[in-house]
CSV table of C-alpha atoms in Angstrom, one decimal:
chain,number,residue,atom,x,y,z
A,1,UNK,CA,102.3,64.7,100.3
A,2,UNK,CA,99.0,65.4,102.0
A,3,UNK,CA,101.3,67.0,104.8
A,4,UNK,CA,102.2,69.8,102.2
A,5,UNK,CA,98.2,70.4,101.2
A,6,UNK,CA,97.7,70.4,105.0
A,7,UNK,CA,100.1,73.2,105.6
A,8,UNK,CA,99.6,74.9,102.4
A,9,UNK,CA,95.9,74.8,103.3
A,10,UNK,CA,96.5,76.6,107.4
A,11,UNK,CA,98.1,79.8,105.1
A,12,UNK,CA,95.9,79.7,102.2
A,13,UNK,CA,92.6,79.9,105.4
A,14,UNK,CA,94.6,82.1,107.2
A,15,UNK,CA,93.3,85.4,107.9
A,16,UNK,CA,96.3,87.6,106.5
A,17,UNK,CA,95.3,85.3,102.8
A,18,UNK,CA,91.6,85.6,103.4
A,19,UNK,CA,92.3,89.6,104.0
A,20,UNK,CA,94.6,89.3,100.7
A,21,UNK,CA,91.7,87.6,98.6
A,22,UNK,CA,88.8,89.7,99.8
A,23,UNK,CA,90.6,93.0,99.7
A,24,UNK,CA,90.5,94.9,96.1
A,25,UNK,CA,93.4,96.9,96.6
A,26,UNK,CA,95.7,94.8,98.9
A,27,UNK,CA,96.6,92.3,96.1
A,28,UNK,CA,97.7,95.0,93.3
A,29,UNK,CA,99.4,96.7,95.9
A,30,UNK,CA,101.6,93.6,96.8
A,31,UNK,CA,101.8,92.8,93.0
A,32,UNK,CA,103.5,95.9,92.7
A,33,UNK,CA,106.0,95.3,95.4
A,34,UNK,CA,106.7,92.1,94.1
A,35,UNK,CA,108.0,93.5,90.5
A,36,UNK,CA,109.2,96.5,91.9
A,37,UNK,CA,111.7,93.9,94.2
A,38,UNK,CA,111.6,91.4,91.3
A,39,UNK,CA,112.9,93.9,88.6
A,40,UNK,CA,115.7,94.9,91.0
A,41,UNK,CA,116.8,91.5,91.7
A,42,UNK,CA,117.0,90.4,87.8
A,43,UNK,CA,119.0,93.8,86.9
A,44,UNK,CA,121.7,93.4,89.3
A,45,UNK,CA,121.9,89.7,88.4
A,46,UNK,CA,122.5,90.7,84.6
A,47,UNK,CA,125.0,93.4,85.3
A,48,UNK,CA,126.9,90.7,87.1
A,49,UNK,CA,126.0,88.0,84.5
A,50,UNK,CA,126.8,90.5,81.5
A,51,UNK,CA,130.5,90.7,83.9
A,52,UNK,CA,131.1,86.8,83.6
A,53,UNK,CA,130.2,87.3,79.7
A,54,UNK,CA,132.6,90.0,79.2
A,55,UNK,CA,130.1,92.2,78.2
A,56,UNK,CA,130.1,95.0,80.9
A,57,UNK,CA,132.1,96.4,83.5
A,58,UNK,CA,135.1,94.7,81.6
A,59,UNK,CA,137.2,96.9,84.6
A,60,UNK,CA,136.6,96.2,87.5
A,61,UNK,CA,137.0,92.3,89.1
A,62,UNK,CA,134.3,90.0,89.5
A,63,UNK,CA,134.8,90.0,93.1
A,64,UNK,CA,134.7,93.4,93.5
A,65,UNK,CA,132.0,94.3,91.4
A,66,UNK,CA,129.7,90.6,93.3
A,67,UNK,CA,130.9,92.1,96.7
A,68,UNK,CA,129.0,95.3,95.4
A,69,UNK,CA,126.0,94.3,93.7
A,70,UNK,CA,125.0,91.2,95.5
A,71,UNK,CA,123.2,93.0,98.7
A,72,UNK,CA,121.2,94.8,96.8
A,73,UNK,CA,120.1,91.6,94.8
A,74,UNK,CA,119.9,89.4,98.7
A,75,UNK,CA,118.1,92.9,99.9
A,76,UNK,CA,115.5,92.6,97.0
A,77,UNK,CA,115.3,88.6,96.6
A,78,UNK,CA,114.2,88.8,100.5
A,79,UNK,CA,111.1,91.1,99.7
A,80,UNK,CA,110.3,89.7,96.1
A,81,UNK,CA,109.8,86.2,98.4
A,82,UNK,CA,107.8,87.7,100.7
A,83,UNK,CA,106.1,89.6,98.5
A,84,UNK,CA,105.8,86.3,96.4
A,85,UNK,CA,104.6,84.5,99.6
A,86,UNK,CA,102.5,86.8,100.5
A,87,UNK,CA,100.6,85.9,97.0
A,88,UNK,CA,101.2,82.5,96.7
A,89,UNK,CA,98.8,82.2,100.5
A,90,UNK,CA,95.5,84.5,98.7
A,91,UNK,CA,95.2,81.5,96.5
A,92,UNK,CA,97.8,78.9,97.1
A,93,UNK,CA,95.4,75.4,95.8
A,94,UNK,CA,95.3,78.2,92.4
A,95,UNK,CA,99.0,79.2,92.0
A,96,UNK,CA,99.8,75.4,92.3
A,97,UNK,CA,97.7,73.9,89.8
A,98,UNK,CA,98.9,76.1,87.8
A,99,UNK,CA,102.0,74.9,85.5
A,100,UNK,CA,103.6,78.3,84.9
A,101,UNK,CA,103.6,79.0,88.8
A,102,UNK,CA,105.1,75.5,89.4
A,103,UNK,CA,107.6,76.1,86.6
A,104,UNK,CA,108.8,79.5,88.3
A,105,UNK,CA,109.4,78.2,91.1
A,106,UNK,CA,111.9,74.8,89.7
A,107,UNK,CA,113.5,77.6,87.9
A,108,UNK,CA,114.1,80.7,90.7
A,109,UNK,CA,115.7,77.2,92.2
A,110,UNK,CA,118.0,76.4,89.0
A,111,UNK,CA,119.1,79.4,88.9
A,112,UNK,CA,120.1,79.0,92.5
A,113,UNK,CA,121.5,75.1,92.0
A,114,UNK,CA,123.5,77.5,88.7
A,115,UNK,CA,125.1,80.4,91.2
A,116,UNK,CA,126.2,77.4,94.1
A,117,UNK,CA,127.5,75.6,91.0
A,118,UNK,CA,129.1,78.9,89.5
A,119,UNK,CA,130.7,79.4,93.3
A,120,UNK,CA,131.9,75.6,94.2
A,121,UNK,CA,133.6,75.2,90.7
A,122,UNK,CA,134.0,77.6,88.7
A,123,UNK,CA,134.8,80.5,90.5
A,124,UNK,CA,137.7,78.7,92.6
A,125,UNK,CA,140.0,79.9,90.9
A,126,UNK,CA,138.7,83.1,91.3
A,127,UNK,CA,141.8,85.7,92.0
A,128,UNK,CA,143.5,83.8,88.8
A,129,UNK,CA,141.1,85.3,86.1
A,130,UNK,CA,138.8,87.9,87.6
A,131,UNK,CA,140.6,90.8,86.3
A,132,UNK,CA,140.1,90.2,83.0
A,133,UNK,CA,138.4,91.7,80.3
A,134,UNK,CA,136.6,88.7,79.1
A,135,UNK,CA,136.5,85.9,81.7
A,136,UNK,CA,136.7,81.8,81.3
A,137,UNK,CA,134.3,79.9,79.1
A,138,UNK,CA,132.6,78.6,82.1
A,139,UNK,CA,131.9,81.5,83.7
A,140,UNK,CA,130.3,83.0,80.4
A,141,UNK,CA,128.5,79.7,80.7
A,142,UNK,CA,127.5,80.6,83.7
A,143,UNK,CA,126.6,84.3,83.3
A,144,UNK,CA,124.6,83.4,79.7
A,145,UNK,CA,122.7,80.2,81.8
A,146,UNK,CA,122.1,82.6,84.6
A,147,UNK,CA,120.2,85.5,82.5
A,148,UNK,CA,118.4,83.1,80.8
A,149,UNK,CA,116.9,81.5,83.2
A,150,UNK,CA,116.0,85.2,84.9
A,151,UNK,CA,114.0,85.2,81.1
A,152,UNK,CA,112.0,82.5,81.9
A,153,UNK,CA,111.1,82.7,85.2
A,154,UNK,CA,110.1,86.9,84.5
A,155,UNK,CA,107.9,85.0,81.8
A,156,UNK,CA,106.2,82.2,83.6
A,157,UNK,CA,105.6,85.4,86.5
A,158,UNK,CA,103.5,86.5,83.0
A,159,UNK,CA,101.8,83.9,82.4
A,160,UNK,CA,101.1,82.6,85.4
A,161,UNK,CA,98.8,86.2,85.4
A,162,UNK,CA,97.1,84.7,81.6
A,163,UNK,CA,96.4,81.1,82.7
A,164,UNK,CA,94.9,82.1,86.3
A,165,UNK,CA,92.2,84.2,87.3
A,166,UNK,CA,93.0,85.6,91.0
A,167,UNK,CA,90.9,88.3,92.0
B,1,UNK,CA,88.8,115.0,75.7
B,2,UNK,CA,87.6,111.0,76.5
B,3,UNK,CA,85.1,111.0,74.0
B,4,UNK,CA,88.4,111.3,71.4
B,5,UNK,CA,90.2,109.3,73.4
B,6,UNK,CA,87.2,106.9,73.6
B,7,UNK,CA,87.2,107.8,69.7
B,8,UNK,CA,91.1,106.8,68.8
B,9,UNK,CA,91.2,103.6,70.8
B,10,UNK,CA,88.2,102.2,68.8
B,11,UNK,CA,90.2,103.5,66.2
B,12,UNK,CA,93.4,102.2,66.9
B,13,UNK,CA,92.1,98.9,67.7
B,14,UNK,CA,90.0,98.2,64.2
B,15,UNK,CA,93.3,97.7,63.0
B,16,UNK,CA,94.7,94.8,61.4
B,17,UNK,CA,97.8,95.3,63.5
B,18,UNK,CA,95.5,95.9,66.8
B,19,UNK,CA,93.9,92.7,65.3
B,20,UNK,CA,97.4,90.6,65.4
B,21,UNK,CA,98.0,91.5,68.5
B,22,UNK,CA,94.5,90.3,70.2
B,23,UNK,CA,93.9,87.2,68.4
B,24,UNK,CA,97.7,85.4,68.4
B,25,UNK,CA,97.2,84.7,72.2
B,26,UNK,CA,101.1,84.1,72.9
B,27,UNK,CA,101.7,87.9,71.3
B,28,UNK,CA,100.9,90.6,74.6
B,29,UNK,CA,101.8,88.3,77.5
B,30,UNK,CA,105.5,87.9,75.2
B,31,UNK,CA,105.7,92.1,74.4
B,32,UNK,CA,105.0,91.9,78.4
B,33,UNK,CA,108.2,89.8,79.5
B,34,UNK,CA,110.1,91.7,77.1
B,35,UNK,CA,108.4,95.3,78.5
B,36,UNK,CA,109.1,94.0,82.3
B,37,UNK,CA,112.4,92.5,81.6
B,38,UNK,CA,113.9,95.8,80.0
B,39,UNK,CA,111.9,97.3,83.0
B,40,UNK,CA,114.2,95.7,85.0
B,41,UNK,CA,117.0,96.4,83.3
B,42,UNK,CA,115.9,100.5,83.5
B,43,UNK,CA,114.8,100.3,87.0
B,44,UNK,CA,118.2,98.4,88.4
B,45,UNK,CA,120.7,100.3,86.6
B,46,UNK,CA,119.2,103.9,88.1
B,47,UNK,CA,119.0,102.5,91.2
B,48,UNK,CA,122.6,101.9,91.4
B,49,UNK,CA,123.8,104.9,90.1
B,50,UNK,CA,120.6,106.2,93.8
B,51,UNK,CA,123.5,104.3,95.6
B,52,UNK,CA,126.7,105.5,94.0
B,53,UNK,CA,125.5,109.0,95.6
B,54,UNK,CA,124.9,108.2,98.7
B,55,UNK,CA,128.1,106.6,98.4
B,56,UNK,CA,126.6,103.0,99.4
B,57,UNK,CA,127.8,101.6,96.0
B,58,UNK,CA,131.3,101.1,94.0
B,59,UNK,CA,132.6,104.7,95.5
B,60,UNK,CA,136.1,104.1,94.5
B,61,UNK,CA,134.7,104.9,91.8
B,62,UNK,CA,133.6,109.0,90.4
B,63,UNK,CA,130.1,109.1,89.8
B,64,UNK,CA,131.3,110.2,86.3
B,65,UNK,CA,132.9,106.7,85.9
B,66,UNK,CA,129.2,104.6,87.1
B,67,UNK,CA,127.2,106.9,84.8
B,68,UNK,CA,129.0,106.2,82.3
B,69,UNK,CA,128.4,102.7,83.1
B,70,UNK,CA,125.2,102.0,84.2
B,71,UNK,CA,123.2,105.3,82.9
B,72,UNK,CA,124.5,105.2,79.4
B,73,UNK,CA,122.7,101.9,78.4
B,74,UNK,CA,119.7,103.1,79.5
B,75,UNK,CA,118.6,104.7,76.3
B,76,UNK,CA,118.5,102.0,73.7
B,77,UNK,CA,116.9,99.9,76.6
B,78,UNK,CA,113.8,103.0,76.6
B,79,UNK,CA,113.5,103.0,73.0
B,80,UNK,CA,113.1,98.7,72.8
B,81,UNK,CA,109.9,99.9,76.2
B,82,UNK,CA,108.7,102.6,74.1
B,83,UNK,CA,108.4,99.9,71.1
B,84,UNK,CA,107.1,97.4,73.5
B,85,UNK,CA,104.6,99.6,75.1
B,86,UNK,CA,103.4,100.7,71.5
B,87,UNK,CA,102.4,98.0,70.6
B,88,UNK,CA,100.7,97.1,74.0
B,89,UNK,CA,98.7,100.4,73.7
B,90,UNK,CA,97.7,99.0,69.9
B,91,UNK,CA,96.9,95.5,70.8
B,92,UNK,CA,94.2,97.4,74.2
B,93,UNK,CA,93.8,101.1,73.4
B,94,UNK,CA,91.3,101.1,75.4
B,95,UNK,CA,93.3,99.7,78.4
B,96,UNK,CA,95.8,102.1,78.6
B,97,UNK,CA,94.5,105.9,77.2
B,98,UNK,CA,90.9,106.1,78.5
B,99,UNK,CA,93.0,104.8,81.7
B,100,UNK,CA,93.9,107.5,84.3
B,101,UNK,CA,97.0,105.6,85.6
B,102,UNK,CA,98.3,105.4,82.2
B,103,UNK,CA,98.8,108.6,82.0
B,104,UNK,CA,100.2,109.5,85.3
B,105,UNK,CA,103.1,106.4,84.6
B,106,UNK,CA,103.7,108.9,81.6
B,107,UNK,CA,104.0,112.1,83.4
B,108,UNK,CA,106.4,109.9,86.5
B,109,UNK,CA,108.2,108.4,83.2
B,110,UNK,CA,108.8,112.2,81.4
B,111,UNK,CA,109.9,113.4,85.2
B,112,UNK,CA,112.7,110.3,85.7
B,113,UNK,CA,114.1,110.6,81.8
B,114,UNK,CA,114.4,114.4,82.8
B,115,UNK,CA,116.0,113.0,86.0
B,116,UNK,CA,118.5,110.6,84.9
B,117,UNK,CA,119.3,112.6,81.4
B,118,UNK,CA,120.1,116.2,83.5
B,119,UNK,CA,122.2,113.8,86.2
B,120,UNK,CA,124.1,111.8,83.4
B,121,UNK,CA,125.8,115.3,82.2
B,122,UNK,CA,126.2,116.9,85.1
B,123,UNK,CA,128.1,113.9,86.2
B,124,UNK,CA,130.2,114.2,81.9
B,125,UNK,CA,130.6,118.1,82.7
B,126,UNK,CA,132.1,118.2,86.4
B,127,UNK,CA,133.3,114.6,87.3
B,128,UNK,CA,133.0,115.5,90.9
B,129,UNK,CA,129.2,115.7,91.0
B,130,UNK,CA,127.9,115.9,94.8
B,131,UNK,CA,131.4,114.5,96.0
B,132,UNK,CA,131.9,117.7,98.6
B,133,UNK,CA,129.7,118.2,101.4
B,134,UNK,CA,128.1,121.7,100.5
B,135,UNK,CA,126.3,119.0,96.6
B,136,UNK,CA,126.4,116.3,99.0
B,137,UNK,CA,122.7,116.4,100.3
B,138,UNK,CA,121.6,117.5,97.1
B,139,UNK,CA,122.8,115.0,95.3
B,140,UNK,CA,121.0,112.5,98.1
B,141,UNK,CA,118.2,114.8,97.9
B,142,UNK,CA,117.5,114.3,93.5
B,143,UNK,CA,118.8,110.1,94.3
B,144,UNK,CA,115.9,109.2,96.6
B,145,UNK,CA,113.9,111.3,94.4
B,146,UNK,CA,114.9,109.7,91.5
B,147,UNK,CA,113.9,106.7,93.1
B,148,UNK,CA,110.5,107.1,94.0
B,149,UNK,CA,109.5,108.3,90.6
B,150,UNK,CA,110.6,105.5,89.5
B,151,UNK,CA,108.8,102.9,91.8
B,152,UNK,CA,105.8,105.2,91.1
B,153,UNK,CA,106.7,104.4,87.3
B,154,UNK,CA,106.7,100.7,88.6
B,155,UNK,CA,103.6,100.8,91.0
B,156,UNK,CA,101.4,103.2,88.6
B,157,UNK,CA,102.2,100.3,85.5
B,158,UNK,CA,101.2,96.9,87.2
B,159,UNK,CA,97.9,99.2,87.9
B,160,UNK,CA,97.1,99.9,84.7
B,161,UNK,CA,95.5,96.8,84.5
B,162,UNK,CA,93.3,97.3,87.9
B,163,UNK,CA,91.9,101.2,86.5
B,164,UNK,CA,91.4,100.0,82.6
B,165,UNK,CA,87.8,101.4,82.0
B,166,UNK,CA,85.4,98.3,82.5
B,167,UNK,CA,86.3,97.0,85.8
């Protein structure tokens, strides 16, 4: 754990972190990029989740929709993660002490785990059901869980802003 | 004009609804969470349609089908955005009404709404819109404008918090 704190300290004391912390415009600028990227991540994931629930794009096979949308999702996720990392290092110690920040990271991991489990177990027989308007229950559950997890990720993100003063 | 808006903000802040929003601590972050989730849906839908115009998304489907799938749901979600946005203004009137960034956001929103509505109507009227070589460039210019305007709205939305009166 102390090694982790040391590593966090190295980032927090870096010139980049100090620049973000001390500038009046850098933090809001990176935060705006973070919001745009997160919106694209969440919105595009919702489009796939709604397909899994049988509520949207029902005429499209699931794998076809996913392969069209996921490059956008992953691109946006990379930007969200990079901008999020920059925001984090500007006040790393305070963020780590904030319960909503910790919850947000855990919930993002949970959403990733949900996706991995869906791919590994539920989607093995994907070709058999992916053209159905309403997919089987386990796919609908994965979609519903994903939507709920991402809603809580966004909620935690907003609550961070109300429970810690960074500027 | 500014005196008028300040006076109106003071009156609005004194209403019982505003008082409730101000004093119940979870209301503002909850409204902001719903607002951002709706922004995610509208923004992602617009971006996916813009990517289709660039032939980078589901190019085997006609633009009219893509606009039907992704732009139609934008309108009810915009109504939720209007409601949550209005409640946020009622809760903290001075934060927005006496803030130039808020008016920039609203101006960009009008452009985005007009652009989206026009695109949706045009795609329904001529399903092969922007497919021929002559019109492709027009389509790509409009798609680029759409992405930039939506990004501008999200940017301005975040900057409202940093440019409010009294900071």
